[in-house]
PDB file of C-alpha atoms in Angstrom:
ATOM      1  CA  MET F 256     114.400 121.196  80.307  1.00 73.00           C
ATOM      2  CA  ALA F 257     111.827 120.454  79.742  1.00 91.00           C
ATOM      3  CA  LYS F 258     109.316 119.004  82.537  1.00 96.00           C
ATOM      4  CA  LYS F 259     109.483 115.434  83.205  1.00 98.00           C
ATOM      5  CA  LYS F 260     106.116 113.720  82.444  1.00 98.00           C
ATOM      6  CA  VAL F 261     104.709 112.174  85.673  1.00 99.00           C
ATOM      7  CA  LEU F 262     101.156 109.916  85.412  1.00 99.00           C
ATOM      8  CA  PHE F 263      99.866 110.464  88.784  1.00 99.00           C
ATOM      9  CA  PHE F 264      97.122 107.644  89.904  1.00 98.00           C
ATOM     10  CA  TYR F 265      96.054 107.630  93.613  1.00 96.00           C
ATOM     11  CA  PRO F 266      91.656 106.326  94.081  1.00 93.00           C
ATOM     12  CA  ARG F 267      91.294 108.950  96.869  1.00 91.00           C
ATOM     13  CA  PHE F 268      92.194 111.911  97.832  1.00 94.00           C
ATOM     14  CA  VAL F 269      93.033 113.031  93.848  1.00 96.00           C
ATOM     15  CA  GLU F 270      92.447 117.032  93.627  1.00 97.00           C
ATOM     16  CA  GLU F 271      94.182 117.411  97.130  1.00 98.00           C
ATOM     17  CA  TYR F 272      97.543 115.602  95.951  1.00 98.00           C
ATOM     18  CA  LYS F 273      96.802 117.849  92.678  1.00 98.00           C
ATOM     19  CA  ALA F 274      97.451 120.805  94.582  1.00 98.00           C
ATOM     20  CA  LEU F 275     100.392 120.233  96.912  1.00 98.00           C
ATOM     21  CA  LEU F 276     102.019 118.486  94.012  1.00 98.00           C
ATOM     22  CA  GLU F 277     101.986 121.012  91.725  1.00 98.00           C
ATOM     23  CA  LYS F 278     102.622 123.526  94.469  1.00 98.00           C
ATOM     24  CA  GLU F 279     105.391 121.741  95.473  1.00 98.00           C
ATOM     25  CA  ILE F 280     107.202 120.517  92.562  1.00 98.00           C
ATOM     26  CA  PRO F 281     106.565 122.825  89.693  1.00 97.00           C
ATOM     27  CA  GLU F 282     109.407 121.425  87.965  1.00 96.00           C
ATOM     28  CA  ALA F 283     107.991 118.245  86.439  1.00 98.00           C
ATOM     29  CA  ASP F 284     104.389 117.851  84.051  1.00 98.00           C
ATOM     30  CA  PHE F 285     102.294 115.978  86.471  1.00 99.00           C
ATOM     31  CA  MET F 286      99.655 113.643  83.756  1.00 99.00           C
ATOM     32  CA  ILE F 287      96.270 113.198  86.058  1.00 98.00           C
ATOM     33  CA  CYS F 288      94.772 110.405  86.228  1.00 98.00           C
ATOM     34  CA  THR F 289      91.109 108.859  87.244  1.00 97.00           C
ATOM     35  CA  SER F 290      90.469 106.354  85.745  1.00 97.00           C
ATOM     36  CA  ARG F 291      91.887 103.276  83.117  1.00 97.00           C
ATOM     37  CA  GLU F 292      90.723 104.940  80.588  1.00 98.00           C
ATOM     38  CA  ASP F 293      92.663 108.128  81.494  1.00 98.00           C
ATOM     39  CA  MET F 294      96.293 105.983  81.965  1.00 98.00           C
ATOM     40  CA  GLU F 295      96.465 104.200  78.972  1.00 98.00           C
ATOM     41  CA  LYS F 296      95.432 107.565  77.082  1.00 98.00           C
ATOM     42  CA  TYR F 297      98.751 109.327  79.194  1.00 98.00           C
ATOM     43  CA  ALA F 298     101.013 105.969  79.609  1.00 98.00           C
ATOM     44  CA  PRO F 299     102.684 106.154  76.209  1.00 98.00           C
ATOM     45  CA  GLU F 300     103.840 109.407  77.283  1.00 98.00           C
ATOM     46  CA  ALA F 301     104.888 109.534  80.837  1.00 99.00           C
ATOM     47  CA  GLU F 302     108.756 108.851  82.060  1.00 99.00           C
ATOM     48  CA  ILE F 303     107.394 109.072  86.057  1.00 99.00           C
ATOM     49  CA  ALA F 304     105.142 106.986  87.203  1.00 99.00           C
ATOM     50  CA  LEU F 305     103.631 108.153  90.463  1.00 98.00           C
ATOM     51  CA  VAL F 306     100.931 105.289  91.502  1.00 98.00           C
ATOM     52  CA  GLY F 307      99.409 103.947  93.939  1.00 94.00           C
ATOM     53  CA  MET F 308      98.960 100.012  94.890  1.00 90.00           C
ATOM     54  CA  THR F 309      95.874 100.185  92.632  1.00 92.00           C
ATOM     55  CA  PHE F 310      97.373 101.004  89.488  1.00 96.00           C
ATOM     56  CA  PRO F 311      97.304  98.122  86.767  1.00 96.00           C
ATOM     57  CA  GLN F 312     100.321  96.020  85.859  1.00 96.00           C
ATOM     58  CA  ASP F 313      99.843  95.347  82.836  1.00 96.00           C
ATOM     59  CA  LEU F 314     100.173  99.291  81.533  1.00 97.00           C
ATOM     60  CA  PHE F 315     103.940  99.603  82.666  1.00 97.00           C
ATOM     61  CA  LYS F 316     104.654  97.224  79.590  1.00 96.00           C
ATOM     62  CA  ARG F 317     102.504 100.749  77.340  1.00 97.00           C
ATOM     63  CA  MET F 318     105.249 102.930  78.835  1.00 98.00           C
ATOM     64  CA  PRO F 319     107.994 103.606  76.431  1.00 98.00           C
ATOM     65  CA  LYS F 320     109.825 105.572  77.553  1.00 98.00           C
ATOM     66  CA  LEU F 321     109.884 105.045  81.896  1.00 98.00           C
ATOM     67  CA  GLU F 322     112.327 106.165  83.731  1.00 98.00           C
ATOM     68  CA  TRP F 323     111.705 105.416  86.894  1.00 98.00           C
ATOM     69  CA  VAL F 324     108.167 103.895  89.280  1.00 98.00           C
ATOM     70  CA  GLN F 325     107.328 105.799  92.752  1.00 98.00           C
ATOM     71  CA  ALA F 326     105.229 103.541  94.567  1.00 97.00           C
ATOM     72  CA  LEU F 327     102.947 104.831  97.419  1.00 96.00           C
ATOM     73  CA  ALA F 328     102.615 102.148  99.645  1.00 92.00           C
ATOM     74  CA  ALA F 329     105.719 100.819 102.221  1.00 90.00           C
ATOM     75  CA  GLY F 330     104.360  96.584 101.090  1.00 85.00           C
ATOM     76  CA  VAL F 331     104.985  96.487  96.891  1.00 87.00           C
ATOM     77  CA  GLU F 332     104.336  92.416  96.637  1.00 88.00           C
ATOM     78  CA  SER F 333     103.265  93.526  92.869  1.00 90.00           C
ATOM     79  CA  TYR F 334     106.156  94.879  91.585  1.00 92.00           C
ATOM     80  CA  ILE F 335     108.275  91.548  93.226  1.00 90.00           C
ATOM     81  CA  GLN F 336     105.842  89.073  91.717  1.00 90.00           C
ATOM     82  CA  ASN F 337     105.857  91.673  88.164  1.00 90.00           C
ATOM     83  CA  ALA F 338     110.344  91.761  88.378  1.00 89.00           C
ATOM     84  CA  GLU F 339     110.880  90.858  84.879  1.00 90.00           C
ATOM     85  CA  GLN F 340     109.253  94.075  83.095  1.00 91.00           C
ATOM     86  CA  PHE F 341     111.065  96.006  85.811  1.00 95.00           C
ATOM     87  CA  ARG F 342     115.182  95.325  85.404  1.00 90.00           C
ATOM     88  CA  HIS F 343     115.938  98.511  83.518  1.00 92.00           C
ATOM     89  CA  ILE F 344     113.120 100.917  85.464  1.00 96.00           C
ATOM     90  CA  PRO F 345     114.303 101.439  89.598  1.00 97.00           C
ATOM     91  CA  VAL F 346     110.870 100.249  91.648  1.00 98.00           C
ATOM     92  CA  CYS F 347     111.053 102.937  94.898  1.00 98.00           C
ATOM     93  CA  ARG F 348     108.087 101.865  97.620  1.00 96.00           C
ATOM     94  CA  ILE F 349     107.640 104.863 100.022  1.00 96.00           C
ATOM     95  CA  ALA F 350     109.803 104.548 103.717  1.00 91.00           C
ATOM     96  CA  GLY F 351     109.582 105.819 106.523  1.00 92.00           C
ATOM     97  CA  ALA F 352     106.741 107.733 106.111  1.00 96.00           C
ATOM     98  CA  PHE F 353     104.395 105.231 108.360  1.00 97.00           C
ATOM     99  CA  GLY F 354     105.939 104.187 111.219  1.00 97.00           C
ATOM    100  CA  LYS F 355     104.259 107.065 113.808  1.00 97.00           C
ATOM    101  CA  TYR F 356     100.726 106.260 112.890  1.00 98.00           C
ATOM    102  CA  MET F 357     100.941 102.122 112.326  1.00 98.00           C
ATOM    103  CA  ALA F 358     102.768 102.661 116.494  1.00 99.00           C
ATOM    104  CA  GLU F 359      99.330 104.839 117.550  1.00 99.00           C
ATOM    105  CA  TYR F 360      97.859 102.042 115.851  1.00 99.00           C
ATOM    106  CA  VAL F 361      99.080  99.701 117.950  1.00 99.00           C
ATOM    107  CA  LEU F 362      99.157 101.505 121.604  1.00 99.00           C
ATOM    108  CA  ALA F 363      95.167 101.836 120.699  1.00 99.00           C
ATOM    109  CA  TYR F 364      94.298  97.901 120.311  1.00 99.00           C
ATOM    110  CA  VAL F 365      96.670  97.204 123.304  1.00 99.00           C
ATOM    111  CA  LEU F 366      95.451  99.617 125.756  1.00 98.00           C
ATOM    112  CA  TYR F 367      92.170  98.388 124.460  1.00 98.00           C
ATOM    113  CA  PHE F 368      92.357  94.538 125.911  1.00 98.00           C
ATOM    114  CA  CYS F 369      94.504  96.293 128.647  1.00 98.00           C
ATOM    115  CA  GLN F 370      92.000  97.853 130.165  1.00 97.00           C
ATOM    116  CA  HIS F 371      88.487  95.438 129.052  1.00 97.00           C
ATOM    117  CA  ILE F 372      87.195  98.131 126.862  1.00 97.00           C
ATOM    118  CA  PRO F 373      84.648  95.352 125.519  1.00 96.00           C
ATOM    119  CA  ARG F 374      83.664  94.465 128.713  1.00 97.00           C
ATOM    120  CA  VAL F 375      83.136  98.356 129.854  1.00 98.00           C
ATOM    121  CA  LEU F 376      81.079  98.676 126.561  1.00 98.00           C
ATOM    122  CA  LYS F 377      79.132  95.886 127.170  1.00 97.00           C
ATOM    123  CA  ALA F 378      78.438  96.594 131.524  1.00 98.00           C
ATOM    124  CA  GLN F 379      76.831  99.926 130.146  1.00 98.00           C
ATOM    125  CA  ARG F 380      74.671  98.519 127.633  1.00 98.00           C
ATOM    126  CA  GLU F 381      73.636  96.394 129.951  1.00 98.00           C
ATOM    127  CA  LYS F 382      73.454  98.848 133.187  1.00 99.00           C
ATOM    128  CA  LYS F 383      75.185  96.624 135.439  1.00 98.00           C
ATOM    129  CA  TRP F 384      77.668  98.208 138.071  1.00 98.00           C
ATOM    130  CA  ASP F 385      81.033  95.814 137.620  1.00 98.00           C
ATOM    131  CA  PRO F 386      83.859  97.397 139.194  1.00 97.00           C
ATOM    132  CA  PHE F 387      86.675  94.996 138.006  1.00 96.00           C
ATOM    133  CA  ARG F 388      90.926  94.872 137.716  1.00 95.00           C
ATOM    134  CA  MET F 389      92.209  96.022 134.878  1.00 95.00           C
ATOM    135  CA  GLU F 390      95.292  95.569 133.510  1.00 97.00           C
ATOM    136  CA  PHE F 391      98.515  97.513 132.512  1.00 98.00           C
ATOM    137  CA  ILE F 392     100.615  97.509 129.912  1.00 97.00           C
ATOM    138  CA  HIS F 393     103.741  98.419 131.850  1.00 97.00           C
ATOM    139  CA  GLN F 394     103.436  95.310 132.933  1.00 98.00           C
ATOM    140  CA  LYS F 395     103.256  93.796 129.655  1.00 99.00           C
ATOM    141  CA  THR F 396     105.337  92.974 126.649  1.00 99.00           C
ATOM    142  CA  LEU F 397     105.411  93.507 123.053  1.00 99.00           C
ATOM    143  CA  GLY F 398     106.424  91.499 120.602  1.00 99.00           C
ATOM    144  CA  VAL F 399     107.931  92.955 117.739  1.00 99.00           C
ATOM    145  CA  MET F 400     107.977  90.742 114.727  1.00 98.00           C
ATOM    146  CA  GLY F 401     109.961  93.052 111.994  1.00 97.00           C
ATOM    147  CA  LEU F 402     112.266  95.361 113.169  1.00 96.00           C
ATOM    148  CA  GLY F 403     112.629  96.828 109.349  1.00 93.00           C
ATOM    149  CA  HIS F 404     111.401 101.368 110.352  1.00 94.00           C
ATOM    150  CA  ILE F 405     107.875 100.520 110.877  1.00 96.00           C
ATOM    151  CA  GLY F 406     108.569  97.279 113.352  1.00 97.00           C
ATOM    152  CA  LYS F 407     111.302  99.737 115.062  1.00 97.00           C
ATOM    153  CA  VAL F 408     108.356 103.470 115.409  1.00 98.00           C
ATOM    154  CA  VAL F 409     105.988 100.256 116.756  1.00 98.00           C
ATOM    155  CA  ALA F 410     109.564  98.344 119.675  1.00 98.00           C
ATOM    156  CA  GLN F 411     110.177 102.512 119.969  1.00 98.00           C
ATOM    157  CA  LYS F 412     106.918 104.006 120.867  1.00 98.00           C
ATOM    158  CA  ALA F 413     105.937 100.783 122.723  1.00 99.00           C
ATOM    159  CA  ARG F 414     109.350 101.553 125.511  1.00 98.00           C
ATOM    160  CA  ASP F 415     107.747 104.846 125.448  1.00 98.00           C
ATOM    161  CA  ALA F 416     104.932 103.815 127.288  1.00 98.00           C
ATOM    162  CA  GLY F 417     106.361 101.731 129.919  1.00 98.00           C
ATOM    163  CA  MET F 418     105.894  98.420 128.385  1.00 99.00           C
ATOM    164  CA  ARG F 419     108.835  95.353 127.594  1.00 99.00           C
ATOM    165  CA  VAL F 420     110.375  95.222 124.042  1.00 99.00           C
ATOM    166  CA  VAL F 421     111.126  91.756 122.515  1.00 99.00           C
ATOM    167  CA  SER F 422     111.810  90.854 119.007  1.00 98.00           C
ATOM    168  CA  TRP F 423     112.157  88.314 116.188  1.00 98.00           C
ATOM    169  CA  ASP F 424     113.770  89.031 113.031  1.00 96.00           C
ATOM    170  CA  MET F 425     115.813  86.729 110.300  1.00 89.00           C
ATOM    171  CA  ALA F 426     118.831  89.173 111.211  1.00 87.00           C
ATOM    172  CA  ARG F 427     119.638  91.927 114.351  1.00 86.00           C
ATOM    173  CA  ALA F 428     119.221  95.088 113.852  1.00 88.00           C
ATOM    174  CA  GLU F 429     120.604  98.428 115.850  1.00 89.00           C
ATOM    175  CA  ALA F 430     117.561  98.527 118.293  1.00 93.00           C
ATOM    176  CA  PRO F 431     117.838  99.668 122.145  1.00 94.00           C
ATOM    177  CA  PHE F 432     115.346 100.673 123.186  1.00 95.00           C
ATOM    178  CA  VAL F 433     114.889  96.384 122.284  1.00 98.00           C
ATOM    179  CA  GLU F 434     115.385  94.340 125.692  1.00 98.00           C
ATOM    180  CA  ARG F 435     116.317  91.112 123.698  1.00 97.00           C
ATOM    181  CA  GLN F 436     115.855  90.359 119.621  1.00 97.00           C
ATOM    182  CA  PHE F 437     115.719  86.391 118.803  1.00 97.00           C
ATOM    183  CA  GLY F 438     117.065  85.037 116.006  1.00 95.00           C
ATOM    184  CA  SER F 439     115.335  83.081 113.525  1.00 93.00           C
ATOM    185  CA  GLN F 440     115.241  79.807 115.329  1.00 95.00           C
ATOM    186  CA  GLU F 441     114.353  81.283 117.910  1.00 97.00           C
ATOM    187  CA  ARG F 442     111.158  81.870 117.523  1.00 98.00           C
ATOM    188  CA  SER F 443     109.260  79.482 119.697  1.00 98.00           C
ATOM    189  CA  GLY F 444     110.968  81.467 122.732  1.00 98.00           C
ATOM    190  CA  PHE F 445     109.925  85.133 121.366  1.00 98.00           C
ATOM    191  CA  LEU F 446     106.104  83.985 121.178  1.00 99.00           C
ATOM    192  CA  LYS F 447     106.279  82.479 125.144  1.00 98.00           C
ATOM    193  CA  GLU F 448     106.817  85.449 126.220  1.00 98.00           C
ATOM    194  CA  ALA F 449     105.044  88.019 124.312  1.00 99.00           C
ATOM    195  CA  ASP F 450     101.402  89.111 125.376  1.00 99.00           C
ATOM    196  CA  PHE F 451     101.097  91.482 122.525  1.00 99.00           C
ATOM    197  CA  VAL F 452     102.531  90.169 118.935  1.00 99.00           C
ATOM    198  CA  VAL F 453     103.284  92.835 116.046  1.00 99.00           C
ATOM    199  CA  LEU F 454     103.409  91.761 112.956  1.00 99.00           C
ATOM    200  CA  THR F 455     105.888  94.360 110.887  1.00 98.00           C
ATOM    201  CA  LEU F 456     107.064  92.038 108.262  1.00 96.00           C
ATOM    202  CA  PRO F 457     107.004  92.366 104.315  1.00 92.00           C
ATOM    203  CA  ALA F 458     105.717  89.788 102.209  1.00 92.00           C
ATOM    204  CA  THR F 459     108.172  87.553 100.607  1.00 91.00           C
ATOM    205  CA  PRO F 460     107.619  83.436  99.836  1.00 91.00           C
ATOM    206  CA  ALA F 461     109.747  82.775 103.329  1.00 92.00           C
ATOM    207  CA  THR F 462     107.353  85.134 105.373  1.00 95.00           C
ATOM    208  CA  LYS F 463     103.960  83.598 103.450  1.00 96.00           C
ATOM    209  CA  ASN F 464     101.580  81.364 105.818  1.00 98.00           C
ATOM    210  CA  MET F 465     104.263  82.211 108.563  1.00 98.00           C
ATOM    211  CA  VAL F 466     101.453  82.546 110.713  1.00 99.00           C
ATOM    212  CA  GLY F 467      99.830  79.799 111.421  1.00 99.00           C
ATOM    213  CA  ARG F 468      98.474  76.447 113.769  1.00 98.00           C
ATOM    214  CA  ASP F 469     102.231  76.029 114.833  1.00 98.00           C
ATOM    215  CA  PHE F 470     102.212  79.590 115.367  1.00 99.00           C
ATOM    216  CA  PHE F 471      99.443  79.634 117.381  1.00 99.00           C
ATOM    217  CA  LYS F 472     100.206  76.659 119.581  1.00 98.00           C
ATOM    218  CA  ALA F 473     103.293  78.456 120.661  1.00 98.00           C
ATOM    219  CA  MET F 474     101.627  81.490 121.821  1.00 99.00           C
ATOM    220  CA  LYS F 475     100.526  82.546 124.881  1.00 99.00           C
ATOM    221  CA  LYS F 476      96.784  81.521 125.975  1.00 98.00           C
ATOM    222  CA  THR F 477      96.525  84.723 126.774  1.00 98.00           C
ATOM    223  CA  ALA F 478      98.248  87.073 124.071  1.00 99.00           C
ATOM    224  CA  TYR F 479      96.833  89.033 121.207  1.00 99.00           C
ATOM    225  CA  LEU F 480      98.081  89.082 117.495  1.00 99.00           C
ATOM    226  CA  ILE F 481      97.989  92.489 115.210  1.00 99.00           C
ATOM    227  CA  ASN F 482      99.206  92.353 112.614  1.00 99.00           C
ATOM    228  CA  ILE F 483      99.825  95.248 109.982  1.00 98.00           C
ATOM    229  CA  CYS F 484     101.847  94.658 107.065  1.00 96.00           C
ATOM    230  CA  ARG F 485     100.353  92.531 104.976  1.00 95.00           C
ATOM    231  CA  GLY F 486      97.625  89.907 104.897  1.00 97.00           C
ATOM    232  CA  ALA F 487      99.136  86.732 102.873  1.00 96.00           C
ATOM    233  CA  ILE F 488     101.873  86.403 106.200  1.00 98.00           C
ATOM    234  CA  VAL F 489      98.633  85.268 108.144  1.00 99.00           C
ATOM    235  CA  ASP F 490      96.398  81.666 107.351  1.00 99.00           C
ATOM    236  CA  GLU F 491      94.078  83.528 107.785  1.00 99.00           C
ATOM    237  CA  GLY F 492      91.618  80.205 108.440  1.00 98.00           C
ATOM    238  CA  ALA F 493      94.123  78.344 110.979  1.00 99.00           C
ATOM    239  CA  LEU F 494      93.528  82.547 112.551  1.00 99.00           C
ATOM    240  CA  VAL F 495      89.793  81.054 112.926  1.00 99.00           C
ATOM    241  CA  GLU F 496      90.627  78.098 114.710  1.00 99.00           C
ATOM    242  CA  ALA F 497      92.979  79.231 116.885  1.00 99.00           C
ATOM    243  CA  LEU F 498      90.080  82.568 118.490  1.00 99.00           C
ATOM    244  CA  THR F 499      87.237  80.196 118.061  1.00 98.00           C
ATOM    245  CA  SER F 500      89.508  77.275 120.477  1.00 98.00           C
ATOM    246  CA  GLY F 501      90.390  79.676 122.847  1.00 98.00           C
ATOM    247  CA  GLN F 502      93.379  78.757 121.103  1.00 98.00           C
ATOM    248  CA  ILE F 503      94.949  82.633 122.443  1.00 99.00           C
ATOM    249  CA  ALA F 504      93.185  84.992 123.924  1.00 98.00           C
ATOM    250  CA  GLY F 505      92.303  88.147 120.581  1.00 99.00           C
ATOM    251  CA  ALA F 506      93.613  89.882 117.173  1.00 99.00           C
ATOM    252  CA  VAL F 507      93.373  92.852 115.376  1.00 99.00           C
ATOM    253  CA  ILE F 508      93.906  92.283 111.229  1.00 99.00           C
ATOM    254  CA  ASP F 509      94.702  95.569 109.491  1.00 99.00           C
ATOM    255  CA  ALA F 510      94.931  93.481 106.522  1.00 97.00           C
ATOM    256  CA  MET F 511      93.694  90.219 104.980  1.00 98.00           C
ATOM    257  CA  LYS F 512      94.836  88.149 101.691  1.00 97.00           C
ATOM    258  CA  GLU F 513      91.530  89.391  99.995  1.00 97.00           C
ATOM    259  CA  GLU F 514      90.597  93.361 100.087  1.00 95.00           C
ATOM    260  CA  PRO F 515      87.985  94.465 100.588  1.00 95.00           C
ATOM    261  CA  LEU F 516      87.471  91.552 102.447  1.00 98.00           C
ATOM    262  CA  PRO F 517      84.337  89.841 101.030  1.00 98.00           C
ATOM    263  CA  ARG F 518      80.681  90.391 103.165  1.00 98.00           C
ATOM    264  CA  GLU F 519      81.279  86.275 103.340  1.00 98.00           C
ATOM    265  CA  SER F 520      84.964  85.842 105.147  1.00 98.00           C
ATOM    266  CA  PRO F 521      84.138  83.975 108.306  1.00 98.00           C
ATOM    267  CA  LEU F 522      87.261  86.596 109.558  1.00 99.00           C
ATOM    268  CA  TRP F 523      84.081  89.152 110.161  1.00 99.00           C
ATOM    269  CA  ASP F 524      82.402  87.110 112.535  1.00 98.00           C
ATOM    270  CA  CYS F 525      85.098  85.422 114.505  1.00 99.00           C
ATOM    271  CA  PRO F 526      85.298  85.606 118.270  1.00 97.00           C
ATOM    272  CA  ASN F 527      87.760  87.689 119.655  1.00 97.00           C
ATOM    273  CA  LEU F 528      88.617  89.342 116.103  1.00 99.00           C
ATOM    274  CA  ILE F 529      88.464  93.052 115.193  1.00 99.00           C
ATOM    275  CA  VAL F 530      89.067  94.269 111.309  1.00 99.00           C
ATOM    276  CA  THR F 531      90.254  97.293 110.081  1.00 99.00           C
ATOM    277  CA  SER F 532      89.790  98.567 106.705  1.00 97.00           C
ATOM    278  CA  HIS F 533      93.645  98.459 106.021  1.00 96.00           C
ATOM    279  CA  ILE F 534      93.550 102.071 107.759  1.00 96.00           C
ATOM    280  CA  SER F 535      96.368 102.120 110.566  1.00 98.00           C
ATOM    281  CA  GLY F 536      98.898 103.438 107.944  1.00 95.00           C
ATOM    282  CA  PRO F 537      97.330 106.014 105.640  1.00 93.00           C
ATOM    283  CA  SER F 538      99.162 108.113 102.456  1.00 90.00           C
ATOM    284  CA  LEU F 539      98.163 110.668 103.684  1.00 94.00           C
ATOM    285  CA  PRO F 540      98.813 113.162 100.521  1.00 97.00           C
ATOM    286  CA  GLU F 541     101.560 116.130 102.646  1.00 97.00           C
ATOM    287  CA  ASP F 542     103.377 112.785 103.322  1.00 97.00           C
ATOM    288  CA  MET F 543     103.490 111.492 100.185  1.00 97.00           C
ATOM    289  CA  VAL F 544     104.378 113.946  98.682  1.00 98.00           C
ATOM    290  CA  GLU F 545     107.058 115.383 100.282  1.00 98.00           C
ATOM    291  CA  ILE F 546     108.906 112.242  99.980  1.00 98.00           C
ATOM    292  CA  PHE F 547     107.837 112.338  96.074  1.00 98.00           C
ATOM    293  CA  LYS F 548     109.976 115.785  96.313  1.00 98.00           C
ATOM    294  CA  GLU F 549     112.546 115.147  97.644  1.00 98.00           C
ATOM    295  CA  ASN F 550     112.921 111.718  95.075  1.00 98.00           C
ATOM    296  CA  PHE F 551     112.483 113.772  92.181  1.00 99.00           C
ATOM    297  CA  ARG F 552     115.399 115.932  93.549  1.00 98.00           C
ATOM    298  CA  ARG F 553     117.757 113.051  93.400  1.00 98.00           C
ATOM    299  CA  PHE F 554     115.605 111.918  90.266  1.00 98.00           C
ATOM    300  CA  LEU F 555     117.100 114.824  88.503  1.00 97.00           C
ATOM    301  CA  ARG F 556     120.939 114.253  89.279  1.00 97.00           C
ATOM    302  CA  LYS F 557     120.977 111.076  89.112  1.00 97.00           C
ATOM    303  CA  GLU F 558     121.285 110.775  93.224  1.00 98.00           C
ATOM    304  CA  PRO F 559     120.693 106.548  94.694  1.00 98.00           C
ATOM    305  CA  LEU F 560     117.025 106.802  95.323  1.00 98.00           C
ATOM    306  CA  VAL F 561     115.525 106.404  98.571  1.00 97.00           C
ATOM    307  CA  GLY F 562     113.320 103.524  99.066  1.00 96.00           C
ATOM    308  CA  ARG F 563     113.988 101.114  95.900  1.00 97.00           C
ATOM    309  CA  ILE F 564     112.886  97.921  95.900  1.00 95.00           C
ATOM    310  CA  ASP F 565     115.876  94.819  96.268  1.00 92.00           C
ATOM    311  CA  PHE F 566     114.214  92.773  94.215  1.00 90.00           C
ATOM    312  CA  SER F 567     116.674  89.856  95.136  1.00 85.00           C
ATOM    313  CA  ARG F 568     115.427  90.253  98.944  1.00 84.00           C
ATOM    314  CA  GLY F 569     111.752  90.822  98.425  1.00 83.00           C
ATOM    315  CA  PHE F 570     111.001  93.797  99.509  1.00 82.00           C
TER     316      PHE F 570
END
């Protein structure tokens, strides 16, 4: 049987990806792309596309032989926005790989705030002896918005660390480590209980700018927001207002509406805000290749693919 031609593009770790893909999946012929010129060259022959989120959507129209797209990301808004061209082509997102990393990211910042690390560092810079009473995570409630795979892993790790965990979602989920699940009409009740609100929702029309002025008003003034999902969910102007006015205690955002974040963005200098460069859920080559390997096996056997996008639901 002829090898399937796979167009590969990811902006980082190219040599590592190439070595792993060729070693782990010898049944495929990988066409490694590092530029648009490469993509345009190989597009007409591609039967499978294994690509990162920065792959130009217009190039899919130049792939007459395309049978399947495996996106190297959990969020797939660009595919949802171009759903018409994928009517007869399965598109899969990465499912199940990022939760463990994102849970560590969340817990790192929960501890950062509870242990008052900024105060400790400031005292050291000023050579000031400053004994104070720390806060402890076993006395805190973590509120998870979105109980998909990532949300469940975050909730489980927080519970294992001793936190009380509550959740909010459109539908109930099997999650014994969550003390209380709030439904779609119970958001204010959810926010009143959470000391840390963690966003793990998909970006859909229903969630766009969901986190805005009314949302921040419903949060505790002592609470923190941690966004590890999509920038579209947060009204960034309202976030700046909430932090500047002291409406909430602080925030950590790993996803923004525009990435890379422009130097002139007010987010950089906003008080009590930590900005990270979309690093909470890294696409590590060993994880991505393992997932693609399993889906490639399923594809050849005509079995259901893991992580297939449901365009009607928007994720």
